[in-house]
XYZ file of C-alpha atoms in Angstrom:
286
model
C -170.711 -63.508 209.614
C -168.005 -65.923 208.492
C -166.851 -65.299 204.912
C -164.715 -67.823 203.066
C -164.274 -67.770 199.306
C -167.655 -67.166 197.693
C -169.556 -68.353 200.755
C -171.025 -66.594 203.770
C -172.100 -68.451 206.914
C -174.348 -67.078 209.620
C -173.331 -67.216 213.307
C -175.584 -70.208 214.046
C -174.765 -72.093 210.839
C -172.575 -75.162 211.447
C -170.072 -75.792 208.671
C -168.439 -79.075 207.677
C -164.853 -79.168 206.450
C -164.146 -82.509 204.753
C -160.644 -83.943 204.946
C -158.937 -84.952 201.695
C -155.393 -86.151 202.309
C -152.979 -86.220 199.366
C -150.563 -88.384 201.334
C -149.638 -92.067 200.970
C -149.382 -92.510 204.748
C -152.338 -90.596 206.238
C -153.150 -91.883 209.711
C -156.833 -92.666 209.139
C -157.445 -93.510 205.479
C -153.964 -94.917 204.837
C -153.462 -93.121 201.540
C -156.919 -93.777 200.074
C -157.011 -90.348 198.393
C -153.348 -90.040 197.429
C -154.133 -90.560 193.739
C -156.168 -87.972 191.822
C -159.174 -90.070 190.823
C -160.181 -91.327 194.289
C -159.392 -87.894 195.723
C -161.734 -86.173 193.279
C -164.391 -88.803 193.972
C -163.991 -88.072 197.675
C -164.520 -84.348 197.025
C -167.663 -85.040 194.998
C -169.075 -87.314 197.684
C -168.233 -84.902 200.508
C -169.929 -81.987 198.747
C -173.005 -84.135 198.039
C -173.166 -85.112 201.721
C -173.086 -81.533 202.943
C -169.480 -80.342 203.192
C -169.003 -76.656 202.397
C -165.209 -76.729 202.806
C -162.698 -79.198 201.377
C -159.450 -79.317 203.372
C -156.549 -80.575 201.258
C -153.334 -81.664 202.928
C -150.074 -82.917 201.489
C -148.164 -83.875 204.640
C -149.164 -86.320 207.348
C -149.532 -84.532 210.699
C -147.614 -87.142 212.682
C -144.006 -88.302 212.382
C -143.030 -90.125 209.211
C -141.123 -89.784 205.985
C -139.762 -86.282 205.465
C -141.751 -84.257 202.949
C -140.122 -81.059 201.730
C -141.959 -77.966 200.540
C -141.461 -78.830 196.871
C -142.959 -82.301 197.288
C -145.814 -80.970 199.434
C -146.683 -78.440 196.732
C -146.462 -81.111 194.035
C -149.021 -83.200 195.894
C -151.613 -80.480 196.371
C -151.303 -77.461 194.084
C -152.467 -79.071 190.840
C -155.237 -80.810 192.762
C -156.397 -77.484 194.236
C -156.624 -76.074 190.711
C -158.679 -79.045 189.512
C -161.064 -78.875 192.477
C -161.451 -75.145 191.828
C -162.327 -75.874 188.200
C -164.853 -78.602 188.989
C -166.413 -77.068 192.098
C -166.356 -73.281 191.689
C -168.483 -72.587 194.773
C -166.851 -74.923 197.284
C -164.480 -73.385 199.819
C -160.995 -74.827 199.287
C -158.774 -75.029 202.348
C -155.142 -76.084 202.331
C -153.671 -77.722 205.419
C -150.081 -76.445 205.516
C -147.733 -74.619 207.854
C -145.398 -73.428 205.059
C -145.731 -69.978 203.510
C -144.296 -71.075 200.160
C -146.837 -73.887 199.840
C -149.654 -71.607 200.961
C -148.719 -69.061 198.312
C -148.680 -71.657 195.527
C -152.054 -72.976 196.723
C -153.563 -69.496 196.735
C -152.335 -68.953 193.177
C -154.164 -72.181 192.272
C -157.428 -71.031 193.854
C -157.377 -71.809 197.589
C -159.699 -69.754 199.810
C -158.415 -70.700 203.264
C -155.065 -71.588 204.826
C -155.409 -74.069 207.674
C -152.316 -73.560 209.822
C -152.503 -76.475 212.261
C -149.051 -75.803 213.758
C -149.717 -72.475 215.414
C -147.879 -69.977 213.243
C -144.524 -71.766 213.227
C -143.922 -70.036 209.854
C -145.081 -66.439 210.430
C -144.965 -65.857 206.685
C -148.110 -67.954 206.205
C -150.316 -65.241 207.710
C -148.610 -62.729 205.432
C -149.573 -64.884 202.447
C -153.185 -65.016 203.650
C -153.188 -61.235 203.926
C -151.659 -60.728 200.498
C -154.213 -62.961 198.803
C -157.089 -61.853 201.059
C -157.943 -65.446 201.967
C -158.995 -66.921 205.292
C -156.693 -68.255 208.002
C -157.122 -70.846 210.752
C -155.162 -69.871 213.875
C -154.410 -72.985 215.912
C -152.945 -73.683 219.331
C -150.187 -76.293 219.064
C -148.471 -75.670 222.381
C -145.284 -74.504 220.686
C -144.704 -77.936 219.153
C -142.607 -78.308 216.030
C -144.495 -79.649 212.992
C -144.966 -83.412 212.888
C -143.875 -84.029 216.473
C -145.832 -85.718 219.234
C -146.255 -84.168 222.686
C -144.090 -85.515 225.496
C -144.922 -84.683 229.125
C -146.304 -81.282 228.122
C -147.799 -79.238 230.965
C -149.933 -76.120 231.279
C -150.910 -74.115 234.339
C -154.233 -73.556 232.559
C -154.597 -75.130 229.131
C -157.526 -72.971 228.015
C -155.784 -69.794 229.127
C -152.827 -70.778 226.951
C -155.106 -71.670 224.035
C -156.764 -68.258 224.245
C -153.473 -66.391 224.587
C -151.980 -68.056 221.516
C -154.975 -68.190 219.180
C -156.177 -64.669 219.913
C -152.661 -63.353 219.424
C -152.379 -65.122 216.080
C -155.824 -63.904 215.013
C -155.142 -60.266 215.877
C -151.772 -60.409 214.121
C -153.449 -61.820 211.009
C -155.993 -59.016 210.935
C -153.272 -56.413 211.494
C -151.438 -57.846 208.476
C -154.561 -57.516 206.330
C -156.395 -60.836 206.572
C -160.133 -60.034 206.525
C -161.415 -60.238 210.113
C -164.516 -62.113 208.963
C -162.265 -64.812 207.439
C -160.202 -65.686 210.523
C -160.973 -68.739 212.674
C -159.454 -70.029 215.905
C -158.826 -73.709 216.695
C -157.950 -75.214 220.114
C -155.769 -77.811 218.382
C -156.981 -81.072 219.903
C -154.033 -83.498 220.345
C -151.514 -80.919 219.057
C -149.103 -80.219 221.896
C -151.606 -81.773 224.298
C -152.264 -85.006 226.125
C -155.730 -86.560 226.323
C -156.707 -84.719 229.505
C -155.755 -81.408 227.909
C -157.914 -82.140 224.858
C -160.855 -83.146 227.030
C -160.549 -79.944 229.040
C -160.288 -77.889 225.850
C -163.551 -79.473 224.706
C -165.259 -78.965 228.049
C -164.274 -75.278 228.079
C -164.857 -74.591 224.385
C -167.461 -71.997 225.283
C -164.653 -69.719 226.473
C -163.312 -69.621 222.927
C -166.759 -69.044 221.461
C -167.293 -66.104 223.836
C -164.358 -64.268 222.217
C -166.478 -63.709 219.118
C -164.068 -65.425 216.729
C -165.555 -68.410 214.866
C -164.206 -71.629 216.343
C -163.019 -74.589 214.263
C -162.569 -78.010 215.853
C -160.635 -80.911 214.365
C -161.823 -83.904 216.381
C -162.174 -86.663 213.843
C -160.929 -90.055 215.099
C -158.116 -88.456 217.079
C -156.001 -90.105 219.746
C -157.732 -88.322 222.629
C -160.983 -90.007 221.545
C -159.255 -93.371 221.254
C -157.587 -93.074 224.658
C -160.730 -91.825 226.384
C -162.709 -94.859 225.221
C -159.787 -97.261 224.785
C -160.716 -97.830 221.143
C -158.433 -98.452 218.128
C -158.352 -96.082 215.188
C -161.227 -97.609 213.222
C -163.566 -97.666 216.250
C -163.534 -93.980 217.159
C -166.441 -92.678 215.095
C -169.025 -92.841 217.907
C -166.698 -91.039 220.309
C -165.942 -88.459 217.640
C -169.635 -87.808 217.020
C -170.314 -87.478 220.758
C -167.526 -84.907 221.002
C -168.919 -83.169 217.937
C -172.349 -82.871 219.556
C -170.871 -81.364 222.719
C -168.776 -78.940 220.674
C -171.803 -77.903 218.647
C -173.850 -77.297 221.790
C -171.030 -75.112 223.144
C -170.969 -73.058 219.952
C -168.169 -74.264 217.674
C -168.924 -73.458 214.047
C -166.594 -75.404 211.728
C -165.898 -79.155 211.972
C -162.973 -80.815 210.203
C -164.099 -84.401 209.636
C -163.697 -87.709 207.828
C -167.350 -88.835 208.167
C -169.348 -86.071 206.488
C -172.855 -87.574 206.354
C -172.814 -88.703 209.980
C -171.480 -85.334 211.148
C -174.164 -83.523 209.158
C -176.886 -85.415 211.016
C -175.316 -84.688 214.406
C -174.963 -80.974 213.655
C -178.502 -80.698 212.277
C -179.918 -82.448 215.345
C -178.044 -80.199 217.763
C -179.063 -77.100 215.792
C -182.711 -78.152 215.956
C -182.548 -78.816 219.707
C -180.934 -75.390 220.163
C -183.748 -73.802 218.139
C -181.587 -72.653 215.234
C -183.029 -75.102 212.683
C -186.595 -76.323 212.163
C -187.241 -80.074 211.862
C -186.956 -81.339 208.303
C -190.395 -82.950 208.744
C -192.964 -82.155 211.461
C -196.070 -84.307 211.140
C -196.236 -86.049 214.481
C -199.367 -85.142 216.433
C -200.641 -82.879 213.651
C -202.718 -85.339 211.607
């Protein structure tokens, strides 16, 4: 059982985490939700379309203008509080690697800290433990935040993913983070080239077999674009294909831009796997 905030999710229940970027330079939506009103509209739409988690980030993942901890907190903390007020049952995640920002977000009502940079600030897990919130433990290949990989190599990329994420997860639990609120993430594109990300997807079942719930952040990423040779705005089909494969292999949480489309993919895979009945079953029964 995965427990986040007020919600519980069964082992065969796929969960959508909708991305809401409070940045003026986000790579995909180009700052569409930087201002409060469109950001709140995005939350409302995502929840209506089936997202159980809203992931709020205040710093672009890639290189760009420097954003200090104070500015990052200014962008997200008040927004977290407003989302908490308007949507009391939604799980609020904050995408940050900084302990100080994570603490301010937890004070405002966050339920989950999404550490996409692999524990670069070890204090973030301590914050999660202190506030008894969830934590995403991600493999980033030792990369510094907001850097791109350059000629990175692994003897065995999945072995390294397992070593890092399981170590982070066990440390989090030892600190006091509830075991049922810890997730592991292979970190597609983070500290990896396209072949690494494809292999991580192909071998995702090895992560699932550990028993920790697996989160994947696939949405419109560079490994999809390079695999299909498609620009940023033409990666949705590749993303959904990768989502279907990940769902079949047992990933549970999906961090996405396109909520409605992802919901259909996950429901279809769950029905094929026998975990979900068809919404309608009239054919051949009349």
